[in-house]
PDB file of C-alpha atoms and ligand atoms in Angstrom:
ATOM      1  CA  UNK V   7     103.698 -28.468  14.560  1.00 94.00           C
ATOM      2  CA  UNK V   8     100.724 -28.305  16.865  1.00 97.00           C
ATOM      3  CA  UNK V   9      97.838 -26.774  14.966  1.00 98.00           C
ATOM      4  CA  UNK V  10      94.148 -26.145  15.652  1.00 98.00           C
ATOM      5  CA  UNK V  11      91.647 -25.703  12.817  1.00 98.00           C
ATOM      6  CA  UNK V  12      88.556 -23.578  13.373  1.00 98.00           C
ATOM      7  CA  UNK V  13      85.703 -22.741  11.046  1.00 97.00           C
ATOM      8  CA  UNK V  14      81.933 -22.880  10.688  1.00 96.00           C
ATOM      9  CA  UNK V  15      80.306 -26.154   9.617  1.00 94.00           C
ATOM     10  CA  UNK V  16      80.925 -26.652   5.909  1.00 92.00           C
ATOM     11  CA  UNK V  17      84.009 -24.439   5.680  1.00 95.00           C
ATOM     12  CA  UNK V  18      85.935 -27.546   4.656  1.00 93.00           C
ATOM     13  CA  UNK V  19      88.085 -28.105   7.740  1.00 95.00           C
ATOM     14  CA  UNK V  20      88.032 -31.863   7.306  1.00 95.00           C
ATOM     15  CA  UNK V  21      89.053 -31.731   3.643  1.00 95.00           C
ATOM     16  CA  UNK V  22      91.859 -29.286   4.354  1.00 97.00           C
ATOM     17  CA  UNK V  23      92.949 -31.195   7.442  1.00 98.00           C
ATOM     18  CA  UNK V  24      93.507 -34.336   5.374  1.00 97.00           C
ATOM     19  CA  UNK V  25      95.785 -32.428   2.967  1.00 98.00           C
ATOM     20  CA  UNK V  26      97.665 -30.511   5.656  1.00 98.00           C
ATOM     21  CA  UNK V  27      98.147 -33.685   7.690  1.00 98.00           C
ATOM     22  CA  UNK V  28      99.764 -35.357   4.691  1.00 97.00           C
ATOM     23  CA  UNK V  29     101.912 -32.352   3.775  1.00 97.00           C
ATOM     24  CA  UNK V  30     103.088 -31.686   7.315  1.00 97.00           C
ATOM     25  CA  UNK V  31     103.411 -35.331   8.396  1.00 97.00           C
ATOM     26  CA  UNK V  32     101.300 -34.960  11.529  1.00 98.00           C
ATOM     27  CA  UNK V  33      98.131 -36.842  12.519  1.00 98.00           C
ATOM     28  CA  UNK V  34      94.689 -35.403  11.783  1.00 98.00           C
ATOM     29  CA  UNK V  35      92.518 -35.591  14.883  1.00 98.00           C
ATOM     30  CA  UNK V  36      88.863 -34.781  14.212  1.00 98.00           C
ATOM     31  CA  UNK V  37      86.559 -34.847  17.227  1.00 98.00           C
ATOM     32  CA  UNK V  38      83.553 -35.176  14.894  1.00 97.00           C
ATOM     33  CA  UNK V  39      85.134 -38.284  13.306  1.00 97.00           C
ATOM     34  CA  UNK V  40      86.057 -39.715  16.718  1.00 98.00           C
ATOM     35  CA  UNK V  41      82.471 -39.250  17.920  1.00 98.00           C
ATOM     36  CA  UNK V  42      81.048 -40.825  14.762  1.00 98.00           C
ATOM     37  CA  UNK V  43      83.351 -43.841  15.210  1.00 98.00           C
ATOM     38  CA  UNK V  44      82.098 -44.242  18.773  1.00 98.00           C
ATOM     39  CA  UNK V  45      78.502 -44.011  17.543  1.00 98.00           C
ATOM     40  CA  UNK V  46      79.146 -46.676  14.868  1.00 98.00           C
ATOM     41  CA  UNK V  47      80.822 -48.982  17.390  1.00 98.00           C
ATOM     42  CA  UNK V  48      77.990 -48.314  19.878  1.00 98.00           C
ATOM     43  CA  UNK V  49      80.379 -47.620  22.731  1.00 98.00           C
ATOM     44  CA  UNK V  50      78.963 -45.989  25.906  1.00 97.00           C
ATOM     45  CA  UNK V  51      80.597 -42.715  24.820  1.00 97.00           C
ATOM     46  CA  UNK V  52      78.965 -43.058  21.395  1.00 97.00           C
ATOM     47  CA  UNK V  53      75.583 -43.701  22.952  1.00 97.00           C
ATOM     48  CA  UNK V  54      75.934 -40.561  25.049  1.00 97.00           C
ATOM     49  CA  UNK V  55      77.242 -38.437  22.150  1.00 97.00           C
ATOM     50  CA  UNK V  56      74.660 -39.502  19.563  1.00 98.00           C
ATOM     51  CA  UNK V  57      71.783 -37.291  20.670  1.00 97.00           C
ATOM     52  CA  UNK V  58      74.040 -34.213  20.582  1.00 98.00           C
ATOM     53  CA  UNK V  59      75.342 -35.025  17.107  1.00 97.00           C
ATOM     54  CA  UNK V  60      71.796 -35.629  15.860  1.00 97.00           C
ATOM     55  CA  UNK V  61      70.591 -32.196  16.996  1.00 97.00           C
ATOM     56  CA  UNK V  62      73.781 -30.221  16.311  1.00 96.00           C
ATOM     57  CA  UNK V  63      74.417 -29.459  19.979  1.00 97.00           C
ATOM     58  CA  UNK V  64      77.906 -29.675  21.410  1.00 98.00           C
ATOM     59  CA  UNK V  65      78.711 -32.859  23.277  1.00 98.00           C
ATOM     60  CA  UNK V  66      79.337 -31.888  26.941  1.00 97.00           C
ATOM     61  CA  UNK V  67      82.867 -30.625  27.587  1.00 95.00           C
ATOM     62  CA  UNK V  68      83.824 -33.347  30.051  1.00 93.00           C
ATOM     63  CA  UNK V  69      83.010 -36.106  27.530  1.00 96.00           C
ATOM     64  CA  UNK V  70      84.831 -34.350  24.698  1.00 98.00           C
ATOM     65  CA  UNK V  71      87.814 -33.332  26.821  1.00 97.00           C
ATOM     66  CA  UNK V  72      88.394 -36.865  28.089  1.00 96.00           C
ATOM     67  CA  UNK V  73      88.291 -38.266  24.568  1.00 97.00           C
ATOM     68  CA  UNK V  74      90.808 -35.690  23.272  1.00 98.00           C
ATOM     69  CA  UNK V  75      93.121 -36.107  26.256  1.00 97.00           C
ATOM     70  CA  UNK V  76      93.211 -39.834  25.594  1.00 96.00           C
ATOM     71  CA  UNK V  77      93.945 -39.301  21.891  1.00 97.00           C
ATOM     72  CA  UNK V  78      96.738 -36.794  22.577  1.00 96.00           C
ATOM     73  CA  UNK V  79      98.443 -39.316  24.831  1.00 95.00           C
ATOM     74  CA  UNK V  80      99.100 -41.593  21.876  1.00 96.00           C
ATOM     75  CA  UNK V  81     102.687 -41.546  20.688  1.00 96.00           C
ATOM     76  CA  UNK V  82     101.990 -40.414  17.101  1.00 97.00           C
ATOM     77  CA  UNK V  83     101.185 -36.928  18.441  1.00 96.00           C
ATOM     78  CA  UNK V  84     104.666 -36.429  19.864  1.00 93.00           C
ATOM     79  CA  UNK V  85     105.864 -34.578  16.756  1.00 92.00           C
ATOM     80  CA  UNK V  86     102.680 -32.579  16.461  1.00 96.00           C
ATOM     81  CA  UNK V  87      99.037 -32.827  15.462  1.00 98.00           C
ATOM     82  CA  UNK V  88      96.255 -31.123  13.604  1.00 98.00           C
ATOM     83  CA  UNK V  89      93.192 -30.730  15.790  1.00 98.00           C
ATOM     84  CA  UNK V  90      89.988 -30.422  13.757  1.00 98.00           C
ATOM     85  CA  UNK V  91      86.886 -29.511  15.749  1.00 97.00           C
ATOM     86  CA  UNK V  92      88.536 -29.057  19.123  1.00 98.00           C
ATOM     87  CA  UNK V  93      88.519 -26.754  20.995  1.00 98.00           C
ATOM     88  CA  UNK V  94      85.021 -25.455  20.218  1.00 98.00           C
ATOM     89  CA  UNK V  95      84.431 -23.546  23.472  1.00 97.00           C
ATOM     90  CA  UNK V  96      86.565 -21.370  25.736  1.00 97.00           C
ATOM     91  CA  UNK V  97      86.358 -24.063  28.402  1.00 97.00           C
ATOM     92  CA  UNK V  98      87.779 -26.577  25.923  1.00 98.00           C
ATOM     93  CA  UNK V  99      90.529 -24.097  24.965  1.00 98.00           C
ATOM     94  CA  UNK V 100      91.572 -23.844  28.603  1.00 97.00           C
ATOM     95  CA  UNK V 101      91.440 -27.600  28.916  1.00 97.00           C
ATOM     96  CA  UNK V 102      93.668 -27.989  25.865  1.00 97.00           C
ATOM     97  CA  UNK V 103      96.122 -25.437  27.263  1.00 97.00           C
ATOM     98  CA  UNK V 104      96.318 -27.482  30.469  1.00 95.00           C
ATOM     99  CA  UNK V 105      96.905 -30.704  28.513  1.00 95.00           C
ATOM    100  CA  UNK V 106      99.695 -29.052  26.533  1.00 95.00           C
ATOM    101  CA  UNK V 107     101.247 -27.357  29.563  1.00 91.00           C
ATOM    102  CA  UNK V 108     101.915 -30.757  31.029  1.00 84.00           C
ATOM    103  CA  UNK V 109     104.015 -31.599  27.944  1.00 82.00           C
ATOM    104  CA  UNK V 110     105.726 -28.175  27.835  1.00 82.00           C
ATOM    105  CA  UNK V 111     104.767 -27.628  24.185  1.00 86.00           C
ATOM    106  CA  UNK V 112     102.262 -24.940  23.187  1.00 93.00           C
ATOM    107  CA  UNK V 113     100.223 -24.462  20.034  1.00 97.00           C
ATOM    108  CA  UNK V 114     102.039 -23.132  16.978  1.00 96.00           C
ATOM    109  CA  UNK V 115      99.039 -21.849  15.081  1.00 97.00           C
ATOM    110  CA  UNK V 116      95.265 -21.663  14.888  1.00 98.00           C
ATOM    111  CA  UNK V 117      93.964 -21.707  11.324  1.00 98.00           C
ATOM    112  CA  UNK V 118      90.521 -20.233  10.717  1.00 98.00           C
ATOM    113  CA  UNK V 119      88.712 -21.216   7.495  1.00 97.00           C
ATOM    114  CA  UNK V 120      86.014 -18.767   6.429  1.00 96.00           C
ATOM    115  CA  UNK V 121      83.266 -19.093   3.827  1.00 95.00           C
ATOM    116  CA  UNK V 122      79.903 -17.363   3.267  1.00 93.00           C
ATOM    117  CA  UNK V 123      76.894 -19.096   4.882  1.00 89.00           C
ATOM    118  CA  UNK V 124      74.989 -19.713   1.639  1.00 90.00           C
ATOM    119  CA  UNK V 125      78.000 -21.506   0.123  1.00 92.00           C
ATOM    120  CA  UNK V 126      78.555 -23.721   3.154  1.00 93.00           C
ATOM    121  CA  UNK V 127      74.846 -24.561   3.335  1.00 94.00           C
ATOM    122  CA  UNK V 128      74.981 -25.841  -0.269  1.00 93.00           C
ATOM    123  CA  UNK V 129      78.113 -27.887   0.414  1.00 92.00           C
ATOM    124  CA  UNK V 130      76.590 -29.513   3.488  1.00 95.00           C
ATOM    125  CA  UNK V 131      73.233 -30.309   1.887  1.00 95.00           C
ATOM    126  CA  UNK V 132      75.179 -32.018  -0.918  1.00 94.00           C
ATOM    127  CA  UNK V 133      77.304 -33.983   1.547  1.00 92.00           C
ATOM    128  CA  UNK V 134      74.203 -35.473   3.184  1.00 91.00           C
ATOM    129  CA  UNK V 135      75.609 -36.687   6.513  1.00 94.00           C
ATOM    130  CA  UNK V 136      72.791 -37.567   8.974  1.00 94.00           C
ATOM    131  CA  UNK V 137      73.252 -34.196  10.753  1.00 95.00           C
ATOM    132  CA  UNK V 138      73.261 -32.303   7.435  1.00 96.00           C
ATOM    133  CA  UNK V 139      69.591 -31.340   7.301  1.00 96.00           C
ATOM    134  CA  UNK V 140      68.833 -27.649   6.896  1.00 95.00           C
ATOM    135  CA  UNK V 141      67.497 -27.179  10.448  1.00 96.00           C
ATOM    136  CA  UNK V 142      70.404 -28.966  12.101  1.00 96.00           C
ATOM    137  CA  UNK V 143      72.933 -27.102   9.930  1.00 96.00           C
ATOM    138  CA  UNK V 144      71.373 -23.739  10.896  1.00 95.00           C
ATOM    139  CA  UNK V 145      71.580 -24.767  14.516  1.00 96.00           C
ATOM    140  CA  UNK V 146      75.259 -25.757  14.164  1.00 96.00           C
ATOM    141  CA  UNK V 147      75.937 -22.380  12.571  1.00 96.00           C
ATOM    142  CA  UNK V 148      74.385 -20.588  15.567  1.00 96.00           C
ATOM    143  CA  UNK V 149      76.315 -22.784  17.996  1.00 97.00           C
ATOM    144  CA  UNK V 150      79.483 -21.886  16.098  1.00 97.00           C
ATOM    145  CA  UNK V 151      78.810 -18.139  16.316  1.00 97.00           C
ATOM    146  CA  UNK V 152      77.892 -18.225  19.983  1.00 98.00           C
ATOM    147  CA  UNK V 153      80.346 -20.720  21.402  1.00 97.00           C
ATOM    148  CA  UNK V 154      83.249 -21.178  18.984  1.00 98.00           C
ATOM    149  CA  UNK V 155      83.756 -17.796  17.274  1.00 97.00           C
ATOM    150  CA  UNK V 156      84.912 -16.205  20.580  1.00 97.00           C
ATOM    151  CA  UNK V 157      87.981 -18.448  20.313  1.00 98.00           C
ATOM    152  CA  UNK V 158      89.208 -16.313  17.409  1.00 98.00           C
ATOM    153  CA  UNK V 159      89.913 -13.456  19.838  1.00 98.00           C
ATOM    154  CA  UNK V 160      91.309 -15.848  22.386  1.00 97.00           C
ATOM    155  CA  UNK V 161      93.892 -17.080  19.863  1.00 98.00           C
ATOM    156  CA  UNK V 162      94.440 -13.717  18.117  1.00 97.00           C
ATOM    157  CA  UNK V 163      98.219 -13.807  18.530  1.00 96.00           C
ATOM    158  CA  UNK V 164      98.626 -17.107  16.636  1.00 97.00           C
ATOM    159  CA  UNK V 165      95.609 -16.843  14.305  1.00 97.00           C
ATOM    160  CA  UNK V 166      95.908 -17.391  10.563  1.00 97.00           C
ATOM    161  CA  UNK V 167      92.706 -16.686   8.593  1.00 97.00           C
ATOM    162  CA  UNK V 168      92.247 -18.475   5.275  1.00 97.00           C
ATOM    163  CA  UNK V 169      89.456 -17.784   2.770  1.00 96.00           C
ATOM    164  CA  UNK V 170      88.029 -21.235   2.084  1.00 96.00           C
ATOM    165  CA  UNK V 171      86.369 -20.502  -1.254  1.00 95.00           C
ATOM    166  CA  UNK V 172      87.929 -21.730  -4.502  1.00 95.00           C
ATOM    167  CA  UNK V 173      89.764 -24.867  -5.623  1.00 97.00           C
ATOM    168  CA  UNK V 174      90.681 -27.203  -2.748  1.00 97.00           C
ATOM    169  CA  UNK V 175      94.410 -27.242  -3.514  1.00 96.00           C
ATOM    170  CA  UNK V 176      94.561 -23.448  -3.698  1.00 97.00           C
ATOM    171  CA  UNK V 177      92.991 -23.168  -0.263  1.00 97.00           C
ATOM    172  CA  UNK V 178      95.501 -25.699   1.081  1.00 97.00           C
ATOM    173  CA  UNK V 179      98.306 -23.701  -0.545  1.00 97.00           C
ATOM    174  CA  UNK V 180      97.154 -20.536   1.234  1.00 96.00           C
ATOM    175  CA  UNK V 181      97.120 -22.344   4.558  1.00 97.00           C
ATOM    176  CA  UNK V 182     100.547 -23.925   4.038  1.00 97.00           C
ATOM    177  CA  UNK V 183     102.111 -20.626   2.976  1.00 96.00           C
ATOM    178  CA  UNK V 184     100.603 -18.932   6.012  1.00 96.00           C
ATOM    179  CA  UNK V 185     101.847 -21.659   8.319  1.00 96.00           C
ATOM    180  CA  UNK V 186     105.389 -21.326   7.040  1.00 94.00           C
ATOM    181  CA  UNK V 187     105.362 -17.578   7.781  1.00 82.00           C
ATOM    182  CA  UNK V 188     106.645 -16.023  10.978  1.00 52.00           C
ATOM    183  CA  UNK V 189     103.326 -14.381  11.755  1.00 49.00           C
ATOM    184  CA  UNK V 190     101.796 -17.416  13.388  1.00 56.00           C
ATOM    185  CA  UNK V 191     104.734 -18.445  15.549  1.00 53.00           C
ATOM    186  CA  UNK V 192     103.706 -18.691  19.154  1.00 47.00           C
ATOM    187  CA  UNK V 193     105.649 -15.986  20.993  1.00 47.00           C
ATOM    188  CA  UNK V 194     105.831 -18.224  24.049  1.00 44.00           C
ATOM    189  CA  UNK V 195     107.876 -20.785  22.136  1.00 42.00           C
ATOM    190  CA  UNK V 196     110.270 -18.272  20.649  1.00 39.00           C
ATOM    191  CA  UNK V 197     111.483 -17.147  24.048  1.00 34.00           C
TER     192      UNK V 197
HETATM  193  P1  LIG M  30      80.934 -29.717  11.457  1.00 56.51           P
HETATM  194  O1  LIG M  30      82.232 -28.984  11.453  1.00 56.51           O
HETATM  195  O2  LIG M  30      80.336 -29.879  10.099  1.00 56.51           O
HETATM  196  O3  LIG M  30      79.940 -29.159  12.435  1.00 56.51           O
HETATM  197  P2  LIG M  30      82.076 -31.993  12.975  1.00 56.51           P
HETATM  198  O4  LIG M  30      82.280 -33.341  12.397  1.00 56.51           O
HETATM  199  O5  LIG M  30      83.289 -31.207  13.351  1.00 56.51           O
HETATM  200  O6  LIG M  30      81.183 -31.241  11.884  1.00 56.51           O
HETATM  201  O7  LIG M  30      81.144 -32.088  14.271  1.00 56.51           O
HETATM  202  C1  LIG M  30      79.932 -32.787  14.260  1.00 56.51           C
HETATM  203  C2  LIG M  30      79.298 -32.807  15.657  1.00 56.51           C
HETATM  204  O8  LIG M  30      80.194 -33.456  16.601  1.00 56.51           O
HETATM  205  C3  LIG M  30      79.035 -31.426  16.285  1.00 56.51           C
HETATM  206  O9  LIG M  30      77.823 -30.854  15.847  1.00 56.51           O
HETATM  207  C4  LIG M  30      79.013 -31.800  17.790  1.00 56.51           C
HETATM  208  O10 LIG M  30      77.777 -32.403  18.145  1.00 56.51           O
HETATM  209  C5  LIG M  30      80.095 -32.863  17.888  1.00 56.51           C
HETATM  210  N1  LIG M  30      81.410 -32.271  18.234  1.00 56.51           N
HETATM  211  C6  LIG M  30      82.524 -32.262  17.451  1.00 56.51           C
HETATM  212  N2  LIG M  30      83.547 -31.644  18.074  1.00 56.51           N
HETATM  213  C7  LIG M  30      83.078 -31.247  19.289  1.00 56.51           C
HETATM  214  C8  LIG M  30      83.627 -30.550  20.387  1.00 56.51           C
HETATM  215  N3  LIG M  30      84.898 -30.098  20.386  1.00 56.51           N
HETATM  216  N4  LIG M  30      82.846 -30.333  21.474  1.00 56.51           N
HETATM  217  C9  LIG M  30      81.602 -30.766  21.503  1.00 56.51           C
HETATM  218  N5  LIG M  30      80.991 -31.406  20.501  1.00 56.51           N
HETATM  219  C10 LIG M  30      81.716 -31.657  19.393  1.00 56.51           C
END
């Protein structure tokens, strides 16, 4: 399956992605993790990305798109993938569609994780990643509403919305049950 995960910062995409990746036997590709690896290894891409991560801005589309394209060319993605944190803008969604068109295989589902802002703020402040200060979190929330939330309409025909509050395995169960249902099958693939 080719799946995209969407949700505001702190909704638990990464946690759920790890479980779904295991259950579905497809690689978990997190753009946030890829960027952080580049930052740790001090690659040129990491040096460019760092200031965006630090302030909660999106890394420019051309940098992000190139990194994802490269990752999707690796052979472990042939049977599917779970994209966590990409696309985050309409431009990135179009870029992803173009990457997938060249392989002839579209997305099967977009899973949206939702959680109230006060709950996600608490989770993130507890996590304590360098970009998890209250100001930067608030900024990431605004960036999500402005730039990423419009993708929910864009993907309406394959969207599965999952309430991400409650025990972790129950949330994963909701997502897995939804993914096994007909409602999120991409009509383009059924034809
Ligand atoms: P969260 O979901 O908590 O915001 P992520 O690990 O997904 O955390 O992302 C952390 C940061 O990485 C973002 O604030 C942004 O700077 C950068 N980033 C991740 N994915 C993208 C993307 N698709 N486009 C641009 N920047 C991205």
